[in-house]
mmCIF file of C-alpha atoms in Angstrom:
data_model
loop_
_atom_site.group_PDB
_atom_site.id
_atom_site.type_symbol
_atom_site.label_atom_id
_atom_site.label_comp_id
_atom_site.label_asym_id
_atom_site.label_seq_id
_atom_site.Cartn_x
_atom_site.Cartn_y
_atom_site.Cartn_z
ATOM 1 C CA UNK A 133 -18.570 13.635 18.449
ATOM 2 C CA UNK A 134 -17.613 10.384 17.542
ATOM 3 C CA UNK A 135 -14.862 10.027 14.165
ATOM 4 C CA UNK A 136 -14.637 6.592 12.865
ATOM 5 C CA UNK A 137 -11.219 5.472 11.588
ATOM 6 C CA UNK A 138 -12.099 5.147 7.900
ATOM 7 C CA UNK A 139 -15.836 5.622 6.223
ATOM 8 C CA UNK A 140 -16.186 6.004 2.747
ATOM 9 C CA UNK A 141 -20.554 5.769 2.938
ATOM 10 C CA UNK A 142 -20.832 9.281 1.384
ATOM 11 C CA UNK A 143 -18.835 9.278 -1.393
ATOM 12 C CA UNK A 144 -19.543 5.859 -2.298
ATOM 13 C CA UNK A 145 -23.854 6.863 -2.063
ATOM 14 C CA UNK A 146 -22.892 10.018 -4.127
ATOM 15 C CA UNK A 147 -21.059 7.741 -6.790
ATOM 16 C CA UNK A 148 -23.936 5.096 -6.718
ATOM 17 C CA UNK A 149 -25.877 6.098 -9.754
ATOM 18 C CA UNK A 150 -23.127 5.755 -11.618
ATOM 19 C CA UNK A 151 -22.062 2.424 -10.537
ATOM 20 C CA UNK A 152 -25.933 1.281 -10.427
ATOM 21 C CA UNK A 153 -25.832 1.956 -14.330
ATOM 22 C CA UNK A 154 -22.538 -0.603 -14.668
ATOM 23 C CA UNK A 155 -23.832 -3.257 -12.394
ATOM 24 C CA UNK A 156 -27.395 -3.363 -14.515
ATOM 25 C CA UNK A 157 -25.394 -4.169 -17.786
ATOM 26 C CA UNK A 158 -23.182 -6.555 -16.029
ATOM 27 C CA UNK A 159 -25.914 -8.586 -14.651
ATOM 28 C CA UNK A 160 -27.664 -8.205 -18.188
ATOM 29 C CA UNK A 161 -24.009 -9.641 -19.906
ATOM 30 C CA UNK A 162 -23.835 -12.422 -17.132
ATOM 31 C CA UNK A 163 -19.942 -12.336 -17.160
ATOM 32 C CA UNK A 164 -19.097 -12.044 -13.664
ATOM 33 C CA UNK A 165 -15.151 -13.107 -13.210
ATOM 34 C CA UNK A 166 -12.536 -11.533 -15.478
ATOM 35 C CA UNK A 167 -14.881 -10.562 -18.162
ATOM 36 C CA UNK A 168 -15.528 -7.466 -20.295
ATOM 37 C CA UNK A 169 -15.208 -4.995 -17.286
ATOM 38 C CA UNK A 170 -12.203 -6.016 -15.740
ATOM 39 C CA UNK A 171 -10.478 -5.694 -19.300
ATOM 40 C CA UNK A 172 -11.820 -2.392 -19.529
ATOM 41 C CA UNK A 173 -10.447 -1.699 -16.099
ATOM 42 C CA UNK A 174 -7.080 -2.924 -17.079
ATOM 43 C CA UNK A 175 -7.223 -0.372 -19.806
ATOM 44 C CA UNK A 176 -8.070 2.365 -17.968
ATOM 45 C CA UNK A 177 -5.474 1.719 -15.392
ATOM 46 C CA UNK A 178 -2.754 1.331 -18.047
ATOM 47 C CA UNK A 179 -3.822 4.838 -19.325
ATOM 48 C CA UNK A 180 -3.442 6.135 -15.986
ATOM 49 C CA UNK A 181 -0.113 4.458 -14.771
ATOM 50 C CA UNK A 182 1.369 4.357 -18.427
ATOM 51 C CA UNK A 183 2.189 0.849 -17.604
ATOM 52 C CA UNK A 184 2.309 -1.440 -20.713
ATOM 53 C CA UNK A 185 0.477 -4.207 -18.911
ATOM 54 C CA UNK A 186 -2.080 -4.205 -16.240
ATOM 55 C CA UNK A 187 -2.973 -7.759 -14.917
ATOM 56 C CA UNK A 188 -6.259 -7.488 -12.246
ATOM 57 C CA UNK A 189 -6.363 -10.156 -9.868
ATOM 58 C CA UNK A 190 -8.388 -10.703 -6.556
ATOM 59 C CA UNK A 191 -6.087 -9.000 -4.049
ATOM 60 C CA UNK A 192 -2.940 -7.142 -3.488
ATOM 61 C CA UNK A 193 -1.408 -10.340 -1.529
ATOM 62 C CA UNK A 194 -1.965 -12.634 -4.556
ATOM 63 C CA UNK A 195 -0.755 -9.939 -7.176
ATOM 64 C CA UNK A 196 2.711 -9.826 -4.923
ATOM 65 C CA UNK A 197 2.646 -14.045 -4.969
ATOM 66 C CA UNK A 198 2.282 -14.112 -8.746
ATOM 67 C CA UNK A 199 4.425 -10.905 -9.138
ATOM 68 C CA UNK A 200 7.260 -12.616 -7.550
ATOM 69 C CA UNK A 201 6.553 -15.938 -9.246
ATOM 70 C CA UNK A 202 6.162 -14.299 -12.665
ATOM 71 C CA UNK A 203 9.644 -12.582 -12.160
ATOM 72 C CA UNK A 204 11.255 -16.114 -11.619
ATOM 73 C CA UNK A 205 11.695 -15.651 -7.956
ATOM 74 C CA UNK A 206 11.147 -19.327 -5.972
ATOM 75 C CA UNK A 207 12.940 -21.898 -3.772
ATOM 76 C CA UNK A 208 16.869 -20.707 -2.674
ATOM 77 C CA UNK A 209 16.329 -17.224 -3.725
ATOM 78 C CA UNK A 210 16.549 -14.284 -1.191
ATOM 79 C CA UNK A 211 14.551 -11.385 -1.260
ATOM 80 C CA UNK A 212 15.304 -7.826 0.540
ATOM 81 C CA UNK A 213 12.462 -6.204 2.247
ATOM 82 C CA UNK A 214 11.989 -4.056 4.655
ATOM 83 C CA UNK A 215 10.676 -5.161 8.134
ATOM 84 C CA UNK A 216 8.071 -2.362 8.982
ATOM 85 C CA UNK A 217 5.184 -3.424 6.903
ATOM 86 C CA UNK A 218 1.915 -5.161 6.512
ATOM 87 C CA UNK A 219 2.473 -8.914 6.567
ATOM 88 C CA UNK A 220 2.155 -9.927 3.157
ATOM 89 C CA UNK A 221 5.270 -7.782 1.932
ATOM 90 C CA UNK A 222 7.001 -10.874 3.551
ATOM 91 C CA UNK A 223 4.461 -13.716 3.427
ATOM 92 C CA UNK A 224 4.328 -13.355 -0.241
ATOM 93 C CA UNK A 225 8.098 -14.198 -0.261
ATOM 94 C CA UNK A 226 7.665 -17.484 1.888
ATOM 95 C CA UNK A 227 4.846 -18.604 0.061
ATOM 96 C CA UNK A 228 6.911 -18.799 -3.283
ATOM 97 C CA UNK A 229 9.450 -20.714 -1.311
ATOM 98 C CA UNK A 230 12.152 -17.499 -1.348
ATOM 99 C CA UNK A 231 13.470 -16.138 2.247
ATOM 100 C CA UNK A 232 12.591 -12.822 3.258
ATOM 101 C CA UNK A 233 15.640 -11.064 4.017
ATOM 102 C CA UNK A 234 14.928 -8.087 6.543
ATOM 103 C CA UNK A 235 16.365 -4.283 6.339
ATOM 104 C CA UNK A 236 15.609 -1.338 8.916
ATOM 105 C CA UNK A 237 13.740 1.684 7.520
ATOM 106 C CA UNK A 238 14.381 5.517 7.277
ATOM 107 C CA UNK A 239 12.632 6.722 10.430
ATOM 108 C CA UNK A 240 11.437 9.794 8.571
ATOM 109 C CA UNK A 241 9.713 8.261 5.697
ATOM 110 C CA UNK A 242 8.956 4.548 6.716
ATOM 111 C CA UNK A 243 10.607 3.201 3.781
ATOM 112 C CA UNK A 244 13.274 1.089 3.306
ATOM 113 C CA UNK A 245 16.626 2.023 4.691
ATOM 114 C CA UNK A 246 18.886 2.098 1.435
ATOM 115 C CA UNK A 247 21.864 2.162 3.246
ATOM 116 C CA UNK A 248 21.589 -1.040 4.694
ATOM 117 C CA UNK A 249 20.602 -2.727 1.495
ATOM 118 C CA UNK A 250 24.008 -3.802 -0.133
ATOM 119 C CA UNK A 251 25.071 -4.790 3.664
ATOM 120 C CA UNK A 252 22.009 -7.609 3.158
ATOM 121 C CA UNK A 253 22.899 -8.641 -0.423
ATOM 122 C CA UNK A 254 24.470 -12.770 -0.659
ATOM 123 C CA UNK A 255 25.150 -15.042 -3.794
ATOM 124 C CA UNK A 256 21.261 -16.032 -2.890
ATOM 125 C CA UNK A 257 20.063 -12.432 -3.534
ATOM 126 C CA UNK A 258 17.221 -12.761 -6.446
ATOM 127 C CA UNK A 259 15.290 -9.366 -5.913
ATOM 128 C CA UNK A 260 15.000 -5.964 -3.603
ATOM 129 C CA UNK A 261 11.234 -5.315 -2.795
ATOM 130 C CA UNK A 262 10.797 -1.974 -1.601
ATOM 131 C CA UNK A 263 7.570 -0.878 0.194
ATOM 132 C CA UNK A 264 5.791 2.685 -0.834
ATOM 133 C CA UNK A 265 4.178 3.215 2.728
ATOM 134 C CA UNK A 266 1.814 5.447 3.821
ATOM 135 C CA UNK A 267 2.626 8.590 1.942
ATOM 136 C CA UNK A 268 5.436 8.342 -0.551
ATOM 137 C CA UNK A 269 7.389 6.458 -2.333
ATOM 138 C CA UNK A 270 11.028 4.803 -1.405
ATOM 139 C CA UNK A 271 14.388 5.893 -2.644
ATOM 140 C CA UNK A 272 13.618 4.496 -6.323
ATOM 141 C CA UNK A 273 16.929 6.106 -7.633
ATOM 142 C CA UNK A 274 19.200 4.481 -5.359
ATOM 143 C CA UNK A 275 17.684 1.257 -5.001
ATOM 144 C CA UNK A 276 17.748 0.790 -9.075
ATOM 145 C CA UNK A 277 21.298 1.926 -8.746
ATOM 146 C CA UNK A 278 21.961 -0.960 -6.395
ATOM 147 C CA UNK A 279 20.133 -3.437 -8.315
ATOM 148 C CA UNK A 280 21.754 -2.610 -11.471
ATOM 149 C CA UNK A 281 25.211 -3.052 -9.826
ATOM 150 C CA UNK A 282 24.258 -6.303 -8.689
ATOM 151 C CA UNK A 283 21.686 -7.657 -11.510
ATOM 152 C CA UNK A 284 19.176 -8.054 -9.327
ATOM 153 C CA UNK A 285 15.363 -7.696 -9.998
ATOM 154 C CA UNK A 286 13.219 -4.722 -8.423
ATOM 155 C CA UNK A 287 9.643 -6.223 -7.254
ATOM 156 C CA UNK A 288 7.902 -3.132 -6.024
ATOM 157 C CA UNK A 289 5.274 -3.389 -2.964
ATOM 158 C CA UNK A 290 3.280 -0.609 -4.371
ATOM 159 C CA UNK A 291 0.256 -1.559 -2.929
ATOM 160 C CA UNK A 292 -0.718 1.561 -1.271
ATOM 161 C CA UNK A 293 1.133 3.747 -3.992
ATOM 162 C CA UNK A 294 -1.769 4.449 -6.630
ATOM 163 C CA UNK A 295 -1.153 8.113 -8.075
ATOM 164 C CA UNK A 296 2.714 8.293 -6.489
ATOM 165 C CA UNK A 297 5.135 9.325 -8.969
ATOM 166 C CA UNK A 298 8.954 9.409 -9.106
ATOM 167 C CA UNK A 299 10.490 10.858 -12.272
ATOM 168 C CA UNK A 300 7.643 11.123 -14.026
ATOM 169 C CA UNK A 301 6.921 7.094 -13.370
ATOM 170 C CA UNK A 302 3.776 5.847 -11.473
ATOM 171 C CA UNK A 303 4.610 3.285 -8.464
ATOM 172 C CA UNK A 304 5.387 0.294 -9.894
ATOM 173 C CA UNK A 305 6.814 0.909 -13.187
ATOM 174 C CA UNK A 306 10.235 1.950 -11.502
ATOM 175 C CA UNK A 307 11.627 -1.516 -11.093
ATOM 176 C CA UNK A 308 10.635 -4.607 -13.088
ATOM 177 C CA UNK A 309 7.171 -4.776 -11.720
ATOM 178 C CA UNK A 310 4.725 -3.440 -9.210
ATOM 179 C CA UNK A 311 1.438 -4.270 -7.485
ATOM 180 C CA UNK A 312 -1.297 -2.123 -6.562
ATOM 181 C CA UNK A 313 -4.070 -2.771 -3.640
ATOM 182 C CA UNK A 314 -7.869 -1.749 -4.194
ATOM 183 C CA UNK A 315 -8.652 -2.792 -0.225
ATOM 184 C CA UNK A 316 -11.830 -0.639 0.700
ATOM 185 C CA UNK A 317 -9.952 1.599 2.754
ATOM 186 C CA UNK A 318 -7.175 2.525 0.005
ATOM 187 C CA UNK A 319 -6.934 5.347 -1.634
ATOM 188 C CA UNK A 320 -8.629 4.079 -4.384
ATOM 189 C CA UNK A 321 -10.960 1.166 -2.778
ATOM 190 C CA UNK A 322 -13.508 -1.539 -4.229
ATOM 191 C CA UNK A 323 -15.904 -2.379 -1.549
ATOM 192 C CA UNK A 324 -14.231 -6.064 -1.329
ATOM 193 C CA UNK A 325 -10.755 -7.391 -2.088
ATOM 194 C CA UNK A 326 -9.312 -6.531 -5.749
ATOM 195 C CA UNK A 327 -5.648 -6.107 -6.502
ATOM 196 C CA UNK A 328 -3.325 -5.514 -9.608
ATOM 197 C CA UNK A 329 0.041 -6.355 -11.228
ATOM 198 C CA UNK A 330 1.584 -3.568 -13.161
ATOM 199 C CA UNK A 331 4.914 -3.995 -15.276
ATOM 200 C CA UNK A 332 6.470 -2.835 -18.456
ATOM 201 C CA UNK A 333 7.790 -6.282 -19.097
ATOM 202 C CA UNK A 334 6.139 -8.681 -21.889
ATOM 203 C CA UNK A 335 7.458 -11.837 -20.103
ATOM 204 C CA UNK A 336 6.534 -11.203 -16.474
ATOM 205 C CA UNK A 337 2.926 -9.711 -18.020
ATOM 206 C CA UNK A 338 2.389 -13.184 -19.870
ATOM 207 C CA UNK A 339 3.394 -15.287 -16.814
ATOM 208 C CA UNK A 340 1.023 -13.292 -14.412
ATOM 209 C CA UNK A 341 -1.859 -13.699 -16.620
ATOM 210 C CA UNK A 342 -1.183 -17.465 -17.017
ATOM 211 C CA UNK A 343 -0.593 -17.631 -13.024
ATOM 212 C CA UNK A 344 -3.670 -15.960 -12.155
ATOM 213 C CA UNK A 345 -6.120 -18.538 -13.686
ATOM 214 C CA UNK A 346 -4.882 -21.985 -12.331
ATOM 215 C CA UNK A 347 -1.901 -21.655 -14.584
ATOM 216 C CA UNK A 348 -3.821 -21.770 -17.954
ATOM 217 C CA UNK A 349 -3.499 -19.505 -20.714
ATOM 218 C CA UNK A 350 -6.629 -17.070 -21.379
ATOM 219 C CA UNK A 351 -9.068 -18.702 -23.796
ATOM 220 C CA UNK A 352 -7.397 -22.214 -23.382
ATOM 221 C CA UNK A 353 -8.926 -24.060 -20.757
ATOM 222 C CA UNK A 354 -8.207 -27.183 -18.955
ATOM 223 C CA UNK A 355 -4.490 -27.523 -20.114
ATOM 224 C CA UNK A 356 -2.320 -25.774 -17.153
ATOM 225 C CA UNK A 357 1.108 -24.766 -18.227
ATOM 226 C CA UNK A 358 1.904 -24.387 -14.486
ATOM 227 C CA UNK A 359 0.595 -24.615 -10.798
ATOM 228 C CA UNK A 360 -1.177 -21.211 -10.701
ATOM 229 C CA UNK A 361 -3.800 -19.914 -8.228
ATOM 230 C CA UNK A 362 -7.506 -18.686 -8.485
ATOM 231 C CA UNK A 363 -7.169 -15.088 -8.686
ATOM 232 C CA UNK A 364 -9.615 -13.553 -11.016
ATOM 233 C CA UNK A 365 -11.005 -9.922 -10.454
ATOM 234 C CA UNK A 366 -14.716 -10.160 -9.747
ATOM 235 C CA UNK A 367 -16.264 -7.622 -12.888
ATOM 236 C CA UNK A 368 -18.699 -6.007 -9.995
ATOM 237 C CA UNK A 369 -14.956 -4.506 -8.071
ATOM 238 C CA UNK A 370 -13.845 -3.515 -11.546
ATOM 239 C CA UNK A 371 -17.010 -1.712 -12.242
ATOM 240 C CA UNK A 372 -17.011 0.165 -8.839
ATOM 241 C CA UNK A 373 -13.546 0.621 -9.692
ATOM 242 C CA UNK A 374 -13.794 1.939 -12.634
ATOM 243 C CA UNK A 375 -16.406 4.676 -11.460
ATOM 244 C CA UNK A 376 -14.140 5.433 -8.522
ATOM 245 C CA UNK A 377 -11.041 6.298 -10.756
ATOM 246 C CA UNK A 378 -13.095 9.226 -12.091
ATOM 247 C CA UNK A 379 -12.949 10.811 -8.513
ATOM 248 C CA UNK A 380 -9.657 9.896 -7.647
ATOM 249 C CA UNK A 381 -7.673 13.113 -7.992
ATOM 250 C CA UNK A 382 -10.523 15.022 -6.229
ATOM 251 C CA UNK A 383 -10.366 12.687 -3.353
ATOM 252 C CA UNK A 384 -6.654 12.943 -3.080
ATOM 253 C CA UNK A 385 -6.586 16.809 -2.985
ATOM 254 C CA UNK A 386 -9.088 16.318 -0.317
ATOM 255 C CA UNK A 387 -6.808 13.943 1.383
ATOM 256 C CA UNK A 388 -4.000 16.535 0.690
ATOM 257 C CA UNK A 389 -6.282 19.276 2.549
ATOM 258 C CA UNK A 390 -7.281 17.650 5.494
ATOM 259 C CA UNK A 391 -3.459 16.536 6.023
ATOM 260 C CA UNK A 392 -2.613 20.254 6.051
ATOM 261 C CA UNK A 393 -5.551 20.541 8.891
ATOM 262 C CA UNK A 394 -3.961 18.042 10.781
ATOM 263 C CA UNK A 395 -0.462 19.518 10.483
ATOM 264 C CA UNK A 396 -1.678 23.239 11.332
ATOM 265 C CA UNK A 397 -3.662 22.459 14.641
ATOM 266 C CA UNK A 398 -1.145 19.754 15.769
ATOM 267 C CA UNK A 399 2.161 21.613 14.966
ATOM 268 C CA UNK A 400 2.373 23.299 18.361
ATOM 269 C CA UNK A 401 2.368 19.769 20.561
ATOM 270 C CA UNK A 402 6.185 18.991 21.064
ATOM 271 C CA UNK A 403 5.330 15.610 22.449
ATOM 272 C CA UNK A 404 3.934 14.382 18.945
ATOM 273 C CA UNK A 405 5.665 14.042 15.362
ATOM 274 C CA UNK A 406 3.388 14.476 11.979
ATOM 275 C CA UNK A 407 4.194 13.181 8.742
ATOM 276 C CA UNK A 408 7.376 14.542 6.833
ATOM 277 C CA UNK A 409 7.845 14.202 3.206
ATOM 278 C CA UNK A 410 11.235 14.009 2.267
ATOM 279 C CA UNK A 411 12.747 15.788 -0.671
ATOM 280 C CA UNK A 412 15.437 13.818 -2.772
ATOM 281 C CA UNK A 413 17.977 15.515 -4.854
ATOM 282 C CA UNK A 414 15.939 18.138 -6.871
ATOM 283 C CA UNK A 415 12.712 16.215 -6.431
ATOM 284 C CA UNK A 416 10.079 16.406 -3.728
ATOM 285 C CA UNK A 417 8.107 13.240 -3.644
ATOM 286 C CA UNK A 418 4.129 13.596 -4.319
ATOM 287 C CA UNK A 419 2.641 12.623 -1.081
ATOM 288 C CA UNK A 420 -0.798 10.915 -1.587
ATOM 289 C CA UNK A 421 -2.072 10.358 2.203
ATOM 290 C CA UNK A 422 -3.476 7.290 2.053
ATOM 291 C CA UNK A 423 -2.325 7.274 5.971
ATOM 292 C CA UNK A 424 -1.625 10.039 8.236
ATOM 293 C CA UNK A 425 0.749 8.802 10.788
ATOM 294 C CA UNK A 426 1.418 10.237 14.123
ATOM 295 C CA UNK A 427 4.335 9.793 15.980
ATOM 296 C CA UNK A 428 4.545 9.817 20.207
ATOM 297 C CA UNK A 429 5.927 7.971 22.817
ATOM 298 C CA UNK A 430 2.617 8.018 24.846
ATOM 299 C CA UNK A 431 1.115 6.375 22.256
ATOM 300 C CA UNK A 432 -0.863 3.475 23.881
ATOM 301 C CA UNK A 433 -2.334 5.781 26.498
ATOM 302 C CA UNK A 434 -3.430 8.337 23.364
ATOM 303 C CA UNK A 435 -4.679 5.589 21.971
ATOM 304 C CA UNK A 436 -6.916 4.370 24.549
ATOM 305 C CA UNK A 437 -7.885 8.207 25.531
ATOM 306 C CA UNK A 438 -9.071 8.650 21.894
ATOM 307 C CA UNK A 439 -11.055 5.590 22.023
ATOM 308 C CA UNK A 440 -12.828 5.978 25.075
ATOM 309 C CA UNK A 441 -13.868 9.521 23.311
ATOM 310 C CA UNK A 442 -15.132 7.973 20.337
ATOM 311 C CA UNK A 443 -12.190 8.514 17.792
ATOM 312 C CA UNK A 444 -11.152 5.658 15.851
ATOM 313 C CA UNK A 445 -7.564 5.124 15.395
ATOM 314 C CA UNK A 446 -5.023 2.231 13.597
ATOM 315 C CA UNK A 447 -1.750 1.058 15.143
ATOM 316 C CA UNK A 448 0.654 0.903 12.186
ATOM 317 C CA UNK A 449 2.409 -2.221 12.900
ATOM 318 C CA UNK A 450 2.828 -3.278 16.097
ATOM 319 C CA UNK A 451 5.089 -6.091 15.554
ATOM 320 C CA UNK A 452 7.802 -5.511 12.967
ATOM 321 C CA UNK A 453 8.093 -8.603 10.573
ATOM 322 C CA UNK A 454 11.251 -9.513 11.862
ATOM 323 C CA UNK A 455 9.917 -10.602 15.171
ATOM 324 C CA UNK A 456 6.872 -12.449 14.117
ATOM 325 C CA UNK A 457 6.765 -15.903 15.430
ATOM 326 C CA UNK A 458 6.429 -17.331 11.623
ATOM 327 C CA UNK A 459 9.768 -16.069 10.911
ATOM 328 C CA UNK A 460 11.764 -16.733 14.154
ATOM 329 C CA UNK A 461 13.869 -19.194 12.401
ATOM 330 C CA UNK A 462 15.603 -16.636 10.470
ATOM 331 C CA UNK A 463 17.118 -15.609 13.470
ATOM 332 C CA UNK A 464 16.400 -11.766 13.662
ATOM 333 C CA UNK A 465 16.384 -10.416 17.595
ATOM 334 C CA UNK A 466 14.605 -7.692 19.125
ATOM 335 C CA UNK A 467 17.008 -4.591 18.640
ATOM 336 C CA UNK A 468 18.335 -5.690 15.324
ATOM 337 C CA UNK A 469 16.248 -2.639 13.401
ATOM 338 C CA UNK A 470 15.649 -0.156 16.092
ATOM 339 C CA UNK A 471 14.262 2.356 13.511
ATOM 340 C CA UNK A 472 11.162 -0.185 13.096
ATOM 341 C CA UNK A 473 11.031 -1.224 16.508
ATOM 342 C CA UNK A 474 10.759 2.619 17.677
ATOM 343 C CA UNK A 475 7.682 3.222 15.097
ATOM 344 C CA UNK A 476 6.005 -0.132 16.369
ATOM 345 C CA UNK A 477 6.105 1.416 19.593
ATOM 346 C CA UNK A 478 5.271 5.134 18.768
ATOM 347 C CA UNK A 479 3.343 5.308 15.757
ATOM 348 C CA UNK A 480 -0.606 5.406 15.005
ATOM 349 C CA UNK A 481 -2.780 6.372 12.125
ATOM 350 C CA UNK A 482 -5.302 9.090 12.513
ATOM 351 C CA UNK A 483 -8.517 9.549 10.449
ATOM 352 C CA UNK A 484 -7.789 9.883 7.237
ATOM 353 C CA UNK A 485 -10.645 9.817 4.242
ATOM 354 C CA UNK A 486 -12.266 11.930 1.728
ATOM 355 C CA UNK A 487 -15.585 11.802 3.500
ATOM 356 C CA UNK A 488 -13.958 13.573 6.644
ATOM 357 C CA UNK A 489 -15.185 17.180 7.689
ATOM 358 C CA UNK A 490 -13.409 19.810 9.035
ATOM 359 C CA UNK A 491 -15.162 19.680 12.131
ATOM 360 C CA UNK A 492 -14.259 15.994 12.664
ATOM 361 C CA UNK A 493 -10.570 16.914 12.039
ATOM 362 C CA UNK A 494 -11.102 19.725 14.242
ATOM 363 C CA UNK A 495 -12.632 17.413 17.040
ATOM 364 C CA UNK A 496 -9.743 14.498 16.553
ATOM 365 C CA UNK A 497 -7.016 17.252 17.206
ATOM 366 C CA UNK A 498 -9.016 18.796 20.287
ATOM 367 C CA UNK A 499 -9.222 15.501 21.676
ATOM 368 C CA UNK A 500 -5.527 14.658 21.172
ATOM 369 C CA UNK A 501 -4.642 18.730 22.734
ATOM 370 C CA UNK A 502 -6.718 17.526 25.736
ATOM 371 C CA UNK A 503 -4.443 14.430 26.256
ATOM 372 C CA UNK A 504 -1.461 15.967 26.037
ATOM 373 C CA UNK A 505 -2.664 18.715 28.355
ATOM 374 C CA UNK A 506 -4.050 16.823 31.038
ATOM 375 C CA UNK A 507 -0.059 14.947 30.762
ATOM 376 C CA UNK A 508 1.187 18.197 31.629
ATOM 377 C CA UNK A 509 -0.561 19.473 34.711
#
């Protein structure tokens, strides 16, 4: 039995009648970009997240850049960011003219090591950008305390964190602003690129709306207050997301069920480490399994074996950001971030999506068992 790393075809086909009805309306109205369906999505996501403002944009990378610029981050500033994340977490900082200052990660959660943050603060530090990665949020209580002590912005890369909460607040609302990604593989996915900025700050929201449409005020074309971006969300993607939002909680529950299956079936393999959901204070993070991440010293051999047997995987992230050639001028060396570098050598994502069947999880786990059994022979 082959098992792809990701497939959303079954759930999408089930949702298609609802989506089709909305697409027909968009075609009839002729409003295809940043139109009424996008505005409806923004209102629904404001209700869902509790955010005062949700600003839909073309993708989450644009969302990060627009968020940074809207918050006033620019040339000469430094932004503290974990070095184990998707490239856009750092490239967005560079794109606005600021400098990413890298931190190592907590090896159990893959989020920024809060004990390192204050050591990285300088007179040029403008913001901390925690990344909520894979299943749970960074330690926002400590991060906010540090930011308050040093008068810093907190701008959350919450791209993967739809429906993650801390102390009753949705991810992206614990600091000054945050973002969400709707890339097709995400927990709430479109069928193309789409992203969102969320904030309770009126000024950041106003600037974000300005920046997403070439720096012009909405409804006042051809007068450009700033040099902005062409980052409007398509109404087609908004229609799909409105429908899929209605199914989000049951899909998150399915992901949790699949993760529990994985945990149980892989528990007795000593060579692997399954995800740890970390308790902070009196609160246990509400895990949302965007990715089911496994760690093993034999990662590359395991990936090759699973590929040979028709099972898809994804290596997260084989090259930490501080080792990327484009950031070599910053002077980081291999060995500077040992926890991130270990994860880069050991971590692999297994198939995890609501369309997965119990039998597919069985197949993945059986092949992992067979791989390690061969190694023990």
